[in-house]
Amino acid sequence: MSDDLVDRLLEWGRLALSRRGFIGLGAGATAALLDSREFGSVGDGRKDEHHALQAALDRAVAGPRPRPLLIPAGTYQLSKPLQATGPLEIRGDGPERTVLLAPPNSPAISLGTLSNGQPNGLVLRDFTIRSSSTSRAPMLDIRQYGRKWIVDRVNFDAAFGDRTGVRVWSSWVGSIRDCSFYRFGAEGVRSERAAIVVKPQSLPTGNGPINNVAISDCAFERVQAGIDLHDPEETGKSTVIHAVEIRNPRFKNSSVKGPVANSVGIRANSTSTFNVVVTAPFFEDFAVGVSVRGWGWSITSPFAQSADTVVDLVTGGGHSITGLVLDGAAANAIGTGVRCRSGVSGRCELRLWKSVHGRKYLTHPWVDDTKGKLVVIPA
C-alpha cells in the first residue's frame, strides 16, 4: 500500500470521527462534542440565549479534560457576555449560519482575566458575531489568554458602529486567521476603535506584553480602522508589543471616487512596537494603508489601487519596504507611495517600488522624504 493511500485513509478516518463528535486524535484520546441545544438553546434570534449557552460553556470546560462546544446553525441573542477562564473550543456551523448577537454595551464572548495566570488552548471557529451599537466594549474580548490560541473563520459585522471586533490584551503565540470584518466605524469619521485591537496591558503581575501574534488572510471591508497595535484610548498605560506578523490582509472600502477620508488599514499608536512584519497587504480606497510607529517594521509586497498615502513612516527607525506596487485608476488615484516623516531616526529603506501606470495616477511625489532619511532603490 502506497504512503499516499495510507495518508488518505488516515485523513478519512479522522474526518469521520470528527463528524461523529470526537477530536484530539493526535494525543491518543477523544473528547465528546457538546451540543448547546442539550442545554436549552434555540437560535431563533428572539429568545435571550445567555443562560443556556453559558450553562453549556460551563459544562464544556468542567473537569480535567475540556470538551468542544458546538453552537448549531441559528441566531442567538445575548443579553450578557459568555465568559470562561480555562482552555476551551467553541464551534459554529459556519459563518453566517451560526450568528451571535452581541449585547449593546458588552462583549458577546469574554475569555480569561487580567489577574490570574495565563491559560492556553483557546479555539474559536466557524461563526459570526454581529452588533448594531457603538460601544467601548469589543465584540470578542481575549483577556490574558496565553499560549497557542486561535480565532479561525469568525466573521464580525459592526453595522457601522464604532466598536472593536477582537481585542487582545496579553498574549504569547496567538493567531487570528481567515476572518472577515465588515462595517466598522462611520465612513469618513476618524475611528478610535479598530476592527482588531492588539492591546498590551500592564497587569497586576507586572507582565503583559504581546509576543508573537499572527493575523493572516483576513478581509476588512468598509472599515475605518482595520488593525490597531496599541489602543489609542490607552496610551501611556500599556507595555510593549514584540513580533506581530500580518499576512495577506485585504482592505477594501466601497467608494468609487477614491480614498475614504480618515480610514487607515494598519496603525501603531506607540513607539513601543517592535518587529512587525506585514506581508502582501492590499489597499483600495483607504486614506492611509500603514501608519508606522516603533522599530524594525518590514513591509513586503504592498499593493495599492487607491490611497492618499500607502505607507506613512511616522516615528522610530530600521523600517524597510520591499516590492511596493502602485496601480491607481482615473478615479482612484494614489496620492503618495511612501511618506517618511521627520520623527524617523536613522535611515529606512525602500526597495523595488513600481508604479504600474508610470506616474499618470500619482497626484503627489511618489516618495515624500523631506529630511532625506529614506534610502530609495527603484526597480
XYZ file of C-alpha atoms in Angstrom:
379
model
C 0.000 0.000 0.000
C 1.442 3.387 -1.005
C 2.239 6.058 1.552
C -0.161 8.403 -0.236
C -3.062 5.966 0.113
C -2.265 5.408 3.793
C -2.302 9.155 4.367
C -5.683 9.469 2.645
C -7.209 6.637 4.686
C -5.967 8.201 7.909
C -7.422 11.558 6.897
C -10.793 9.980 6.016
C -10.853 8.258 9.375
C -10.051 11.469 11.197
C -12.818 13.343 9.395
C -15.329 10.590 10.048
C -14.605 10.601 13.774
C -14.700 14.390 13.853
C -18.188 14.390 12.319
C -19.301 11.921 14.954
C -18.233 14.433 17.595
C -14.689 13.498 18.555
C -11.404 15.400 18.499
C -7.939 15.063 19.949
C -6.847 12.028 17.945
C -3.245 13.213 17.855
C -2.963 12.775 21.613
C -4.446 9.282 21.554
C -7.577 10.464 23.337
C -11.026 11.642 22.278
C -13.362 14.235 23.719
C -17.115 14.065 23.080
C -18.658 17.102 21.448
C -21.273 19.010 23.459
C -24.292 20.459 21.638
C -25.689 23.692 23.083
C -29.241 22.526 22.285
C -28.880 19.987 25.085
C -28.851 22.970 27.469
C -31.885 24.726 26.018
C -30.510 26.964 23.287
C -32.941 27.668 20.458
C -31.304 30.034 17.967
C -34.473 31.834 16.875
C -32.983 35.349 17.116
C -35.546 36.478 19.720
C -35.008 34.489 22.917
C -32.227 35.549 25.295
C -29.772 32.660 24.918
C -27.245 33.732 27.548
C -28.312 31.315 30.288
C -28.429 28.256 28.013
C -25.140 28.976 26.236
C -23.322 29.870 29.453
C -24.508 26.599 31.034
C -23.224 24.694 28.009
C -19.893 26.521 28.144
C -19.523 25.849 31.884
C -20.070 22.138 31.277
C -17.622 22.138 28.370
C -14.737 23.477 30.461
C -15.565 21.495 33.621
C -13.461 18.513 34.626
C -9.887 17.537 33.827
C -10.446 17.313 30.057
C -12.372 20.182 28.395
C -14.860 19.242 25.676
C -15.555 21.186 22.471
C -18.878 23.030 22.368
C -20.981 23.160 19.191
C -23.434 26.027 18.724
C -25.576 24.853 15.767
C -26.892 26.993 12.935
C -29.212 29.731 14.187
C -29.229 33.281 15.538
C -28.519 33.651 19.254
C -29.454 36.805 21.150
C -27.175 37.543 24.127
C -28.023 39.907 26.994
C -24.662 39.304 28.719
C -21.240 38.100 27.580
C -20.377 34.414 27.594
C -17.415 34.006 29.950
C -14.758 31.362 30.601
C -11.246 31.271 32.040
C -9.988 27.812 31.048
C -8.995 26.103 27.794
C -11.989 25.726 25.512
C -13.168 25.240 21.955
C -16.340 26.848 20.614
C -17.520 25.887 17.129
C -20.380 27.039 14.981
C -21.876 25.523 11.869
C -20.150 28.147 9.748
C -20.019 31.931 9.409
C -23.475 33.380 8.691
C -25.035 30.074 9.750
C -24.284 30.382 13.452
C -24.743 34.043 14.441
C -24.213 35.526 17.920
C -25.851 38.917 18.530
C -23.592 40.838 20.908
C -25.071 42.845 23.807
C -25.048 46.595 23.029
C -22.525 47.517 25.742
C -20.563 44.347 26.464
C -18.799 41.609 24.504
C -20.530 38.579 23.064
C -17.656 36.462 24.440
C -15.134 37.450 27.138
C -12.338 34.984 27.862
C -9.735 34.961 30.622
C -8.996 37.577 33.289
C -6.204 40.059 33.899
C -5.454 38.832 37.425
C -4.725 35.104 37.055
C -2.040 33.080 35.296
C -2.013 32.547 31.578
C -4.226 29.690 30.417
C -3.864 28.223 26.951
C -5.770 26.231 24.397
C -8.470 28.646 23.213
C -10.075 27.775 19.848
C -12.973 29.738 18.328
C -14.159 28.920 14.830
C -16.940 28.955 12.257
C -19.490 31.525 13.414
C -20.435 35.207 13.114
C -20.649 37.888 15.798
C -22.924 40.793 14.909
C -23.585 44.123 16.608
C -25.561 47.254 15.806
C -24.242 49.616 18.503
C -21.361 51.949 19.245
C -19.572 50.860 22.392
C -16.199 50.785 24.112
C -16.772 47.065 24.641
C -15.348 44.812 21.910
C -17.406 42.036 20.348
C -14.805 39.421 21.358
C -12.522 40.107 24.333
C -9.445 37.891 24.811
C -8.016 38.807 28.194
C -4.790 37.179 29.404
C -5.034 34.199 27.060
C -1.606 32.669 26.946
C -0.241 30.131 24.516
C -1.478 28.834 21.197
C -4.894 30.429 20.953
C -6.746 30.551 17.625
C -9.643 32.579 16.230
C -10.448 30.928 12.912
C -13.139 31.635 10.282
C -15.106 34.018 12.500
C -16.923 36.924 10.844
C -17.553 40.251 12.583
C -20.226 42.714 11.446
C -20.463 46.014 13.377
C -23.216 47.603 11.224
C -21.185 50.878 11.152
C -20.946 51.054 14.938
C -17.682 52.391 16.350
C -16.605 49.392 18.384
C -13.855 46.784 18.230
C -14.285 43.325 16.741
C -11.439 41.485 18.543
C -9.417 42.889 21.435
C -6.313 41.010 22.605
C -4.883 42.108 25.967
C -1.862 39.923 26.673
C -0.621 37.013 24.654
C 2.057 34.521 23.725
C 1.677 32.834 20.330
C -1.865 33.509 19.184
C -3.449 33.757 15.754
C -6.449 35.361 14.083
C -6.905 33.795 10.674
C -9.345 33.721 7.764
C -11.741 36.137 9.492
C -13.751 38.976 7.964
C -14.542 42.390 9.420
C -17.399 44.377 7.911
C -18.814 47.873 8.539
C -16.661 49.142 11.419
C -16.996 52.864 12.143
C -18.878 55.665 10.407
C -17.384 56.246 6.975
C -15.372 59.443 6.752
C -15.141 59.856 10.556
C -11.945 59.076 12.461
C -12.415 55.924 14.499
C -10.890 55.388 17.943
C -11.704 51.685 17.894
C -10.327 49.404 15.207
C -11.690 46.087 13.950
C -8.743 44.336 15.673
C -7.003 45.901 18.670
C -3.770 44.358 19.953
C -3.597 45.924 23.403
C -0.637 45.025 25.643
C -1.866 46.000 29.101
C 0.063 46.380 32.340
C -1.152 43.591 34.613
C -1.237 43.089 38.398
C 1.573 40.562 37.985
C 3.720 43.152 36.242
C 3.663 41.303 32.922
C 1.515 41.920 29.918
C 3.400 42.304 26.659
C 2.220 40.937 23.340
C 4.630 38.367 21.919
C 4.121 36.559 18.626
C 0.660 37.304 17.329
C -0.182 36.317 13.739
C -3.071 37.867 11.804
C -3.435 36.080 8.482
C -5.747 36.050 5.463
C -8.301 38.441 6.968
C -10.585 40.764 4.995
C -11.582 44.281 6.088
C -14.430 45.855 4.121
C -15.971 49.298 4.774
C -13.773 49.639 7.848
C -12.499 52.997 9.125
C -9.684 51.444 11.166
C -8.508 47.902 10.461
C -5.753 46.818 12.891
C -4.507 48.835 15.878
C -1.225 47.952 17.552
C -1.754 49.642 20.930
C -5.160 51.071 21.738
C -5.228 54.863 21.228
C -7.603 55.145 24.202
C -4.993 53.531 26.487
C -1.829 55.425 25.515
C 0.535 55.610 28.484
C -0.835 52.566 30.296
C 0.301 49.778 28.025
C 3.550 47.839 27.699
C 5.360 46.556 24.623
C 4.454 44.620 21.507
C 7.039 42.201 20.141
C 6.837 40.271 16.882
C 3.475 40.712 15.194
C 3.025 39.174 11.752
C 0.211 40.356 9.476
C -0.088 38.183 6.362
C -2.223 38.790 3.267
C -4.682 41.320 4.694
C -7.274 42.767 2.299
C -8.581 46.273 2.928
C -11.453 47.413 0.701
C -13.802 50.351 1.053
C -16.781 50.912 -1.186
C -16.024 54.363 -2.586
C -15.747 54.590 -6.362
C -14.191 58.085 -6.224
C -11.084 57.384 -4.183
C -9.939 57.008 -0.590
C -12.490 57.253 2.210
C -11.465 60.126 4.496
C -9.783 59.207 7.822
C -9.659 55.490 7.030
C -6.491 53.561 7.890
C -5.655 49.905 7.333
C -2.923 49.205 9.916
C -1.728 51.677 12.516
C 0.600 51.674 15.507
C -0.172 54.142 18.274
C 3.009 53.771 20.330
C 6.740 53.646 19.702
C 6.841 50.548 21.974
C 6.112 48.374 18.930
C 8.935 46.168 17.693
C 9.498 43.885 14.707
C 6.195 43.987 12.888
C 6.135 42.025 9.624
C 3.427 42.898 7.085
C 3.284 40.672 4.001
C 1.291 41.311 0.793
C -1.270 43.836 2.049
C -3.872 45.078 -0.449
C -5.436 48.539 -0.111
C -8.321 50.002 -2.078
C -9.997 53.308 -1.200
C -8.123 53.859 2.086
C -6.695 57.198 3.202
C -3.624 55.537 4.764
C -2.548 51.965 4.193
C 0.001 51.524 7.015
C 0.843 54.087 9.709
C 4.170 53.055 11.263
C 5.444 53.850 14.748
C 8.097 51.868 16.592
C 11.117 49.950 15.409
C 12.032 47.381 12.809
C 8.907 47.169 10.646
C 9.226 45.084 7.490
C 6.545 45.648 4.832
C 6.811 43.293 1.859
C 4.861 43.449 -1.417
C 2.268 46.097 -0.537
C -0.206 46.749 -3.363
C -2.437 49.819 -3.530
C -5.151 50.727 -6.014
C -6.335 53.851 -4.233
C -4.832 55.636 -1.245
C -3.818 59.099 -0.106
C -0.654 57.557 1.414
C 0.214 53.880 1.122
C 2.940 53.726 3.823
C 3.378 56.515 6.382
C 6.610 56.216 8.402
C 5.835 58.377 11.436
C 8.428 57.553 14.128
C 11.069 55.018 15.072
C 13.535 53.551 12.628
C 15.003 50.493 10.982
C 11.940 50.141 8.762
C 12.074 48.506 5.331
C 9.610 48.404 2.444
C 10.151 45.975 -0.418
C 8.192 45.428 -3.629
C 5.730 48.324 -3.404
C 3.329 48.371 -6.370
C 1.056 51.348 -7.084
C -1.796 50.841 -9.544
C -4.084 53.853 -9.457
C -7.041 54.328 -11.775
C -8.513 57.523 -13.200
C -10.998 57.962 -10.328
C -8.856 56.211 -7.710
C -5.504 57.945 -7.666
C -2.527 57.274 -5.428
C -1.509 60.385 -3.504
C 1.893 59.407 -2.080
C 3.511 55.986 -2.140
C 5.744 56.422 0.932
C 5.912 59.335 3.347
C 8.952 59.442 5.644
C 8.390 61.972 8.414
C 10.881 63.963 10.460
C 10.241 61.815 13.556
C 12.031 58.842 11.985
C 15.502 58.145 13.398
C 18.434 56.957 11.286
C 17.729 55.533 7.844
C 14.934 53.411 6.432
C 14.893 51.628 3.104
C 12.513 51.382 0.144
C 13.406 48.723 -2.428
C 11.867 47.679 -5.718
C 8.944 50.063 -5.992
C 6.844 50.218 -9.149
C 4.001 52.374 -10.406
C 2.206 50.183 -12.944
C 0.937 53.122 -14.990
C 4.027 55.219 -14.580
C 3.260 58.448 -12.777
C -0.031 59.084 -14.526
C -2.139 58.486 -11.424
C 0.306 59.732 -8.773
C -1.142 63.047 -7.615
C 1.891 63.859 -5.404
C 5.539 62.805 -5.454
C 5.562 59.051 -5.010
C 8.054 59.474 -2.154
C 7.783 62.317 0.365
C 11.107 62.373 2.226
C 11.852 65.932 3.232
C 14.592 65.024 5.757
C 16.396 62.560 3.493
C 16.025 59.586 5.848
C 14.817 57.097 3.255
C 17.193 55.123 1.059
C 15.363 54.500 -2.232
C 16.359 51.681 -4.584
C 13.922 51.646 -7.563
C 13.028 48.553 -9.564
